[in-house]
Structures are given as C-alpha cells and as structure tokens.
Coordinates of C-alpha atoms in Angstrom, one line a residue:
X402 CA -27.6 -8.9 11.8
X403 CA -27.3 -9.9 15.4
X404 CA -24.4 -8.0 17.2
X405 CA -22.2 -10.2 19.4
X406 CA -19.5 -9.3 22.1
X407 CA -16.2 -9.2 20.1
X408 CA -18.1 -8.2 17.0
X409 CA -16.2 -5.5 15.0
X410 CA -17.7 -2.8 12.8
X411 CA -16.5 -0.4 10.3
X412 CA -18.1 2.8 9.6
X413 CA -16.6 6.0 7.3
X414 CA -13.7 7.6 8.6
X415 CA -13.7 5.4 12.3
X416 CA -13.7 2.1 13.8
X417 CA -16.0 1.3 16.7
X418 CA -15.3 -1.8 18.8
X419 CA -18.2 -3.0 20.6
X420 CA -17.5 -5.4 23.7
X421 CA -19.9 -7.1 25.9
X422 CA -21.3 -5.4 28.8
X423 CA -19.7 -1.9 27.8
X424 CA -20.2 1.1 25.6
X425 CA -18.9 1.4 22.5
X426 CA -15.8 3.6 22.0
X427 CA -15.2 5.4 18.8
X428 CA -11.7 6.4 17.6
X429 CA -10.7 7.8 14.1
X430 CA -9.3 5.7 11.6
X431 CA -5.7 6.1 11.0
X432 CA -4.4 7.9 7.6
X433 CA -7.8 8.2 6.1
X434 CA -8.3 11.7 5.2
X435 CA -11.3 14.2 5.5
X436 CA -12.3 17.5 4.5
X437 CA -11.9 20.0 7.5
X438 CA -13.0 23.5 5.9
X439 CA -15.3 24.9 3.2
X440 CA -14.0 25.0 -0.4
X441 CA -13.0 28.4 -1.1
X442 CA -12.0 29.6 2.2
X443 CA -8.4 30.2 0.9
X444 CA -7.0 31.3 -2.4
X445 CA -4.5 29.6 -5.0
X446 CA -1.5 30.7 -2.3
X447 CA -3.0 28.3 0.3
X448 CA 0.4 27.2 2.3
X449 CA 2.5 27.3 5.7
X450 CA 0.1 25.3 7.7
X451 CA 1.4 25.6 11.4
X452 CA -0.4 24.9 14.8
X453 CA 0.5 26.7 17.9
X454 CA 0.6 25.4 21.7
X455 CA -3.5 25.9 22.2
X456 CA -4.2 23.8 19.1
X457 CA -5.1 26.9 16.8
X458 CA -3.9 26.1 13.0
X459 CA -2.8 29.1 11.1
X460 CA -2.5 29.1 7.2
X461 CA -1.5 31.9 4.9
X462 CA -3.3 33.5 2.4
X463 CA -7.4 33.4 3.7
X464 CA -10.0 35.2 1.0
X465 CA -7.1 37.1 -0.4
X466 CA -2.7 37.0 -0.5
X467 CA -1.4 38.9 2.2
X468 CA -3.4 37.5 4.8
X469 CA -3.3 34.8 7.6
X470 CA -6.0 32.8 8.8
X471 CA -6.9 30.8 11.9
X472 CA -8.5 27.6 12.7
X473 CA -9.6 27.0 16.3
X474 CA -8.9 23.7 17.6
X475 CA -12.3 21.6 16.7
X476 CA -13.6 24.2 14.5
X477 CA -14.9 23.8 11.0
X478 CA -14.3 27.1 9.4
X479 CA -11.4 29.7 9.5
X480 CA -11.4 33.0 10.6
X481 CA -8.8 36.0 9.5
X482 CA -6.2 36.2 12.2
X483 CA -4.2 39.2 10.4
X484 CA -3.3 41.0 7.7
X485 CA 0.6 41.7 6.7
X486 CA 2.2 44.7 5.6
X487 CA 1.0 45.9 2.4
X488 CA 2.9 44.1 -0.8
X489 CA 4.1 41.4 1.6
X490 CA 2.2 37.7 0.9
X491 CA 3.3 34.8 3.4
X492 CA 4.4 31.4 2.1
X493 CA 5.3 29.8 5.5
X494 CA 4.5 30.0 9.4
X495 CA 6.2 28.2 12.0
X496 CA 6.4 28.5 15.8
X497 CA 9.6 28.1 18.0
X498 CA 9.6 26.5 21.1
X499 CA 8.4 29.4 23.1
X500 CA 5.6 30.0 20.9
X501 CA 6.8 33.0 18.7
X502 CA 5.4 33.1 15.5
X503 CA 7.1 33.3 12.2
X504 CA 6.2 34.3 8.9
X505 CA 8.2 33.4 5.5
X506 CA 7.4 36.5 3.2
X507 CA 8.3 36.0 -0.3
X508 CA 7.4 39.0 -2.1
X509 CA 9.4 41.3 0.2
X510 CA 11.9 39.0 1.4
X511 CA 11.3 39.5 5.0
X512 CA 10.8 36.8 8.0
X513 CA 8.2 38.5 10.1
X514 CA 7.9 37.6 13.8
X515 CA 4.4 38.0 16.0
X516 CA 5.1 37.7 19.2
X517 CA 3.1 35.5 21.6
X518 CA -0.6 36.7 22.1
X519 CA -0.1 39.6 19.5
X520 CA -2.0 40.1 16.1
X521 CA 0.7 42.2 14.3
X522 CA 3.7 41.5 12.3
X523 CA 7.1 43.1 12.8
X524 CA 10.2 42.3 10.9
X525 CA 12.6 40.1 12.2
X526 CA 14.9 39.4 9.2
X527 CA 15.2 41.0 5.7
X528 CA 17.9 40.2 3.0
X529 CA 17.8 41.7 -0.8
X530 CA 19.7 39.1 -1.9
X531 CA 16.9 36.3 -0.9
X532 CA 15.1 35.0 -4.4
X533 CA 12.1 34.2 -2.0
X534 CA 12.0 32.6 1.2
X535 CA 9.7 29.8 0.6
X536 CA 9.6 27.0 3.2
X537 CA 11.2 27.0 7.2
X538 CA 11.7 24.7 9.9
X539 CA 13.0 25.6 13.2
X540 CA 15.3 24.0 15.6
X541 CA 15.4 23.6 19.0
X542 CA 17.6 27.0 19.7
X543 CA 15.4 29.0 17.6
X544 CA 17.5 28.8 14.3
X545 CA 15.3 29.1 11.5
X546 CA 16.7 27.2 8.2
X547 CA 14.8 28.8 5.0
X548 CA 14.2 27.1 1.7
X549 CA 15.1 29.9 -1.1
X550 CA 14.4 28.4 -4.6
X551 CA 15.1 30.4 -7.6
X552 CA 12.2 29.0 -10.1
X553 CA 13.3 30.6 -13.3
X554 CA 17.0 29.2 -12.8
X555 CA 15.5 26.0 -11.3
X556 CA 18.2 26.2 -8.7
X557 CA 17.9 27.0 -5.0
X558 CA 19.5 27.1 -1.6
X559 CA 19.3 27.1 2.1
X560 CA 19.3 30.1 4.6
X561 CA 20.4 30.0 8.4
X562 CA 18.8 32.7 10.2
X563 CA 19.6 33.3 13.9
X564 CA 20.4 35.8 16.8
X565 CA 24.4 36.3 16.9
X566 CA 26.3 36.6 20.1
X567 CA 25.5 40.2 20.4
X568 CA 21.8 39.6 20.1
X569 CA 21.7 41.0 16.7
X570 CA 19.5 38.6 13.8
X571 CA 21.9 37.4 11.2
X572 CA 21.3 35.3 8.3
X573 CA 23.9 33.6 5.9
X574 CA 23.4 31.3 2.6
X575 CA 24.4 27.8 3.8
X576 CA 27.2 26.1 1.8
X577 CA 26.3 22.8 0.2
X578 CA 28.6 19.8 -1.1
X579 CA 26.3 19.7 -4.4
X580 CA 24.4 22.4 -6.4
X581 CA 21.0 22.1 -5.4
X582 CA 17.4 22.4 -7.6
X583 CA 14.6 24.3 -6.7
X584 CA 14.8 23.9 -2.7
X585 CA 11.4 23.6 -1.6
X586 CA 9.9 21.7 1.5
X587 CA 12.5 21.6 4.6
X588 CA 12.5 20.1 8.1
X589 CA 14.8 18.8 10.9
X590 CA 15.3 15.0 12.1
X591 CA 14.1 14.7 15.4
X592 CA 17.6 15.0 17.0
X593 CA 18.2 18.2 14.9
X594 CA 21.3 16.7 13.3
X595 CA 19.9 16.2 9.8
X596 CA 18.1 18.5 7.5
X597 CA 15.6 17.3 4.6
X598 CA 15.0 19.3 1.8
X599 CA 13.0 18.7 -1.0
X600 CA 13.4 19.9 -4.7
X601 CA 10.5 20.6 -7.0
X602 CA 12.2 20.3 -10.2
X603 CA 13.6 16.9 -9.9
X604 CA 11.3 15.6 -7.5
X605 CA 14.1 14.7 -5.3
X606 CA 14.4 14.6 -1.5
X607 CA 17.9 15.3 -0.1
X608 CA 19.3 14.6 3.4
X609 CA 22.5 16.7 4.7
X610 CA 24.2 16.6 7.9
X611 CA 24.5 20.2 10.0
X612 CA 27.5 21.8 11.0
X613 CA 27.1 25.5 11.8
X614 CA 26.6 26.8 8.7
X615 CA 27.7 24.3 6.8
X616 CA 25.7 21.5 5.3
X617 CA 27.7 18.3 4.2
X618 CA 27.2 14.4 4.0
X619 CA 24.4 14.8 0.9
X620 CA 22.2 11.9 0.6
X621 CA 19.6 11.1 -2.0
X622 CA 17.1 9.3 -0.2
X623 CA 14.1 9.3 -2.6
X624 CA 12.8 10.7 -6.1
X625 CA 9.7 10.9 -7.2
X626 CA 8.4 12.3 -10.4
X627 CA 9.8 16.0 -11.6
X628 CA 7.2 18.8 -10.0
X629 CA 5.3 16.5 -7.8
X630 CA 7.2 17.3 -4.3
X631 CA 6.3 20.2 -2.1
X632 CA 6.2 20.1 1.9
X633 CA 8.1 18.3 4.1
X634 CA 7.7 17.4 7.9
X635 CA 9.0 14.8 10.4
X636 CA 7.5 12.8 13.3
X637 CA 9.2 12.0 16.4
X638 CA 10.1 8.6 14.9
X639 CA 12.1 10.3 12.0
X640 CA 9.6 10.0 9.4
X641 CA 9.3 12.1 6.6
X642 CA 6.0 13.4 5.2
X643 CA 6.2 14.5 2.1
X644 CA 3.4 16.6 0.0
X645 CA 2.8 15.0 -3.5
X646 CA 1.3 18.0 -5.3
X647 CA -0.5 17.2 -8.5
X648 CA -0.7 13.4 -6.9
X649 CA -3.0 14.1 -4.1
X650 CA -1.0 12.2 -1.5
X651 CA 1.3 12.7 1.1
X652 CA 4.1 9.9 1.1
X653 CA 5.5 8.6 4.4
X654 CA 9.1 7.6 4.1
X655 CA 11.3 6.4 6.7
X656 CA 14.8 8.5 7.4
X657 CA 16.4 6.4 4.6
X658 CA 13.7 7.0 2.0
X659 CA 11.9 3.8 1.9
X660 CA 8.2 4.3 1.1
X661 CA 6.1 2.8 4.0
X662 CA 2.8 4.2 2.8
X663 CA 0.9 6.7 0.7
X664 CA -2.1 8.8 2.0
X665 CA -4.5 9.3 -0.4
X666 CA -6.3 12.9 0.1
X667 CA -9.6 14.6 -0.6
X668 CA -7.9 17.1 -2.8
X669 CA -5.4 16.6 -5.5
X670 CA -3.0 19.5 -5.2
X671 CA -1.5 19.1 -1.6
X672 CA 1.0 22.3 -0.6
X673 CA 2.3 21.6 2.8
X674 CA 1.1 19.7 6.2
X675 CA 1.5 20.1 10.0
X676 CA 0.8 18.2 13.0
X677 CA -1.4 19.6 15.7
X678 CA -4.3 18.0 17.5
X679 CA -4.1 17.6 21.2
X680 CA -1.5 14.9 20.9
X681 CA 0.3 16.1 17.8
X682 CA -1.0 13.2 16.0
X683 CA -3.0 14.9 13.4
X684 CA -2.1 15.9 10.1
X685 CA -3.7 19.3 8.5
X686 CA -3.1 19.5 4.6
X687 CA -3.4 22.7 2.7
X688 CA -4.9 21.7 -0.6
X689 CA -4.4 24.1 -3.3
X690 CA -6.9 22.7 -5.7
X691 CA -10.2 24.2 -4.0
X692 CA -8.3 26.4 -1.3
X693 CA -9.5 23.9 1.6
X694 CA -7.7 22.3 4.4
X695 CA -8.1 18.9 5.1
X696 CA -7.1 16.0 8.1
X697 CA -6.1 12.9 8.7
X698 CA -4.9 10.7 11.8
X699 CA -1.3 9.4 12.3
X700 CA -0.2 7.0 14.9
X701 CA 3.0 9.2 16.0
X702 CA 3.5 12.9 16.9
X703 CA 5.0 15.3 15.0
X704 CA 8.5 16.5 16.2
X705 CA 8.2 20.2 16.5
X706 CA 4.7 19.7 18.4
X707 CA 6.8 17.5 20.6
X708 CA 9.2 20.1 20.9
X709 CA 7.2 23.3 21.2
X710 CA 5.7 21.2 24.4
X711 CA 8.7 20.5 25.8
X712 CA 8.7 16.8 25.6
X713 CA 11.5 16.3 23.6

C-alpha cells in the first residue's frame, strides 16, 4: 500500500505518525499495558510499588518474602535491593518529598525508614496496636497515612504517623465518622485535603476530609463488586486509579467517583500501582498472578511523582 504524506499507521503498543519530508516519530499508545519483567521474579506477595527521584521502581518480595526488589529505569529485569530484618515482610513502599523510603512491615507492625542512598532499613515507627500496616500515602509535610485492615473481622482503620513538636515519631488511630470495612488502598487528593480509601470486603471507595487526627465528611464515591479493589493512586488532576484485583483492570475515576475508563491489563490480579518514568506518566502495576510488573502510559503525571520533584 502506498504511503501518503498524511497517512497514519498503527502498530502494536505504539502510534507512528508519518509526515511528508520528515522522519517517523513514535510514541507509546496511551492506556495500553505491556508486561515489563519476567514472570516469577516476585512472590505471590508482590506489592507496594514506588518510584524514587532517579526513576528506579521498588517492589516488595522479590524471590522470597521479606525482600525489596529494584527495577532500574528502562530495565526489563529486577534485582534485589535489600533484605528486611528477619521475620519482617513488606507490603507497601512510599517515598517522602526528600527522597526517604518508608516501608510498611505487616508482619512485625513496623514502618521502616531507608535513608536516601542507604541500603538498610531502620525502624521508624512501631505499634503492637496495629492489626497490620497495609498501604500508605505521604503528604507534602511527610505525614504518613496508613491503612490498617482486620481481615478476619472484615473491619479496618487509618493511622496517622508524623513527627511531633519534640521530634519524636508519633502514631495514632484516626477518628472516623463511620465504621470502616477492610481498609486497603489509600491516597491523597492533589491539594492534600481529602483522603481516599478502598475497602476490600465491600468493594467500596470512600473519600474523607482531613482535620488533624480526624476524618470527617465521609463520602462513598464508588462501589465495585466485593473483594475486587486493592491499591489506589491519584494523579495531578485528582483522578483515582484503582487496582481491580481479580478483574484484571485499572479503573480510572474522577474525584466524584464517575468511571472514566477501565484499562485492561495483561494479568488478572493487580495488587497496586505507582506513577513513574521521566515525566511521571508511566504507571507500573504489580501482578500477583505471575509475579511480574506491567506498565502503561497515561496522559497526566502522578500526584506523588510531582510532589517529589517539587513541582506541586
């Protein structure tokens, strides 16, 4: 078939625009996911993806429980980054705006700190009152909000963890206007005023207003089938990206809960997701089915990516 000066051709996972007299320019197609790492790199507990300032992706449980893997920017295979202390197993990783890594240890009820440039984990916060720290999100002032589900009781709560005026790290269970289900995915709105929480047992996603240690103005923004929601991340426009575990998709919601699109994934059991890449518009997804990472391009930067780079 002859190529005209304005012909547009599609190929798998990319768009190629050919213009008269010029070279072809390729860009990845938006919202089309591809597998990035080999199957079996990570255990059934693959979770907690987070990207640092250098574009490295970190994921828990590479090879065996209690480890953290690193996928360098542009790489197609992960490597082990560190081993957590004996008996600890990570479930979530987040980076503060200054580049500090925090890891939620659901087995030993710790939040670990890994200083920028370091490769060992130190206990930053511990509480025997936790059921299990599950997922986390970090505010502009480095306050951590952590989900704390009780899977057997099909209930949950949220912890607020931050340094006090005396410099000591303090953690408290936040007061809430309703009894929560099994709290799981969690993230903040771009302005930091609202907290989004998914509840696995009910399949619901809730929004709360933040007032110190109080959660107020509870709003149910979306209900999916029970036991089909996991991680939640927001972008700079306030959209929510919700991992639909067992459904093999990422649901994209506007801040009021309207479904904008569903992104079909390669694997059927996405546990969580993170924004990365040089512009913060590549979404990495951890897949429990197969123990691998996949990714797709989106049209807006992730909230935390923007916050880490001081652009928000």
